[in-house]
Structures are given as C-alpha cells and as structure tokens.
XYZ file of C-alpha atoms in Angstrom:
143
model
C 28.270 -173.414 -47.377
C 29.948 -170.939 -49.761
C 32.132 -167.900 -48.301
C 31.468 -165.117 -50.762
C 34.543 -163.130 -51.924
C 33.350 -159.603 -51.313
C 34.614 -156.516 -49.423
C 33.918 -157.021 -45.731
C 32.712 -154.060 -43.597
C 35.160 -155.494 -40.815
C 38.572 -156.549 -40.377
C 39.769 -159.506 -38.535
C 43.413 -159.483 -37.090
C 45.868 -160.926 -34.687
C 48.110 -157.950 -33.306
C 51.788 -158.720 -32.593
C 52.453 -159.359 -28.950
C 49.513 -161.784 -28.695
C 50.022 -165.552 -29.503
C 48.572 -166.737 -32.815
C 45.116 -168.257 -32.285
C 44.606 -169.734 -35.688
C 45.233 -173.260 -34.323
C 42.180 -172.843 -32.220
C 39.981 -171.511 -34.868
C 39.638 -167.875 -33.909
C 40.987 -164.320 -34.230
C 41.842 -161.875 -31.501
C 40.120 -158.444 -32.833
C 37.436 -157.521 -35.049
C 37.106 -153.938 -36.320
C 33.637 -153.087 -37.842
C 32.959 -150.053 -40.063
C 29.981 -147.992 -39.071
C 28.515 -148.155 -42.286
C 27.709 -152.000 -41.748
C 24.331 -153.631 -41.170
C 24.721 -155.873 -38.012
C 23.097 -159.245 -37.734
C 22.795 -160.996 -34.361
C 22.073 -164.747 -34.703
C 20.494 -166.518 -31.573
C 22.525 -169.707 -30.447
C 22.356 -172.417 -32.987
C 22.556 -175.766 -31.781
C 23.141 -179.065 -33.609
C 19.407 -180.195 -34.064
C 18.251 -180.839 -37.789
C 15.038 -179.626 -39.271
C 12.961 -182.200 -37.444
C 14.532 -181.038 -33.991
C 16.802 -184.366 -33.797
C 20.077 -184.057 -32.098
C 23.000 -186.653 -32.993
C 24.532 -188.055 -29.850
C 27.888 -187.124 -31.585
C 29.450 -183.945 -30.635
C 31.377 -183.560 -34.092
C 28.113 -184.034 -35.991
C 26.141 -181.350 -33.614
C 28.985 -179.109 -34.308
C 28.822 -179.658 -38.061
C 25.048 -179.142 -37.960
C 25.225 -176.008 -35.754
C 27.445 -174.395 -38.236
C 24.901 -175.392 -40.995
C 21.986 -173.663 -39.103
C 24.102 -170.880 -38.428
C 24.589 -170.664 -42.121
C 20.825 -170.888 -43.018
C 19.949 -168.190 -40.254
C 22.773 -165.890 -41.985
C 21.522 -166.691 -45.627
C 17.961 -165.536 -44.647
C 19.474 -162.213 -44.530
C 21.632 -162.337 -47.515
C 24.710 -163.127 -45.451
C 27.010 -166.073 -44.994
C 29.935 -167.194 -42.618
C 32.407 -164.770 -44.335
C 30.289 -162.160 -42.783
C 30.566 -163.166 -39.186
C 33.069 -161.521 -37.073
C 32.135 -162.661 -33.480
C 31.132 -166.124 -32.103
C 30.089 -167.168 -28.654
C 30.558 -170.966 -28.308
C 28.985 -172.958 -25.507
C 30.110 -176.640 -25.105
C 28.709 -178.870 -22.648
C 31.530 -180.686 -20.560
C 34.181 -179.058 -22.744
C 37.479 -180.883 -23.106
C 40.607 -180.782 -25.253
C 39.114 -183.445 -27.531
C 35.935 -181.465 -28.053
C 37.997 -178.324 -28.810
C 39.867 -180.245 -31.535
C 36.501 -181.309 -32.972
C 35.287 -177.812 -32.909
C 38.533 -176.611 -34.768
C 38.285 -179.162 -37.358
C 34.403 -178.095 -38.121
C 35.413 -174.510 -38.052
C 38.189 -175.037 -40.498
C 36.106 -176.933 -42.726
C 33.276 -173.983 -42.449
C 35.566 -171.225 -42.969
C 38.544 -172.780 -44.875
C 41.709 -170.580 -45.148
C 39.691 -167.548 -44.182
C 40.421 -166.017 -40.954
C 38.214 -167.256 -38.113
C 35.844 -164.873 -36.334
C 36.510 -163.484 -32.761
C 35.314 -166.284 -30.364
C 34.485 -166.654 -26.750
C 34.264 -170.273 -25.641
C 32.219 -170.884 -22.445
C 32.011 -174.305 -20.993
C 28.728 -175.280 -19.459
C 27.045 -178.109 -17.561
C 23.974 -178.060 -19.815
C 22.157 -176.416 -22.736
C 18.558 -175.697 -23.322
C 17.556 -179.330 -24.905
C 18.502 -182.633 -23.322
C 21.420 -184.054 -25.548
C 22.480 -180.757 -26.770
C 26.298 -180.284 -26.559
C 27.032 -177.212 -28.479
C 25.483 -173.814 -29.173
C 26.784 -171.007 -31.407
C 25.796 -167.409 -31.400
C 27.106 -164.997 -33.816
C 27.325 -161.514 -34.893
C 27.896 -160.541 -38.505
C 28.291 -157.329 -40.475
C 27.224 -156.672 -44.050
C 27.469 -153.496 -46.167
C 24.285 -151.696 -45.827
C 22.417 -151.307 -49.045
C 21.553 -147.855 -49.818
C-alpha cells in the first residue's frame, strides 16, 4: 500500500496542551478544506476475498487495513487521504492496542496518523471477527 505524496485537502495536528498521541497511532485534530471530495468507507473487517477470517488479531488488523486500502483505491484515494477512523475491537486489551499500533505504523509509516476513536465491543457482525475499521477520507475534488 503506497501513500501518495500529494497535497492533502486536510491538515492533521496535535495541539499544544494535549498529550502526544503518536505512540497510539492517531492524531487529535483533522481540519478539512471545503474544496475536498469526502469518501465515507464502511467498516472493513479482517476477512480476505473469500470471506475467511484469521483467528489471529494482528492478521485481521493487517487485512482490515488492506481492505480499507482497496476501498479507497476504488475512488482514486489511499490511506494518506484518510483523516478519521472509527476502530471497533472485540475484547479490547492493551495487547490488542499494541498490535493495532504496529499495524497502523506499518500502513502509515512516518506520516501522521488519522484522528481515531477506538470503541471496545463485545461482538462484531461475523463470528470470529475481532476488528472493524471505518474511515472518512478527503481528496481534492477534480474540476
């Protein structure tokens, strides 16, 4: 998954007076230009093309990010265009948070991470599903 180096119609920031969230793979604030085209991506889980879910949380997180990338690419966008995530994790723990952070760091690299709300949940749509990621992305609207 490549992160395009093009001007983004949004700015991510971590204001002074708030703790640095980068260790947890997110940013505090996203400001979006009104000239942007917004993409709302439905929750992406860790299932592969055949609908198979790994029993491993880290693998599901990696696959969910790949699935998010495919959805974004279908509209000419990529992970660098994402400014907001909602992350649902079944039976959330510090260990799962560390695995999520590793997956997010692998996906976004040194780029600032999107704003993110993590919501622990008891269950998701499919048996064995451990993570679901929905996203909002902004791309410069073509005129």
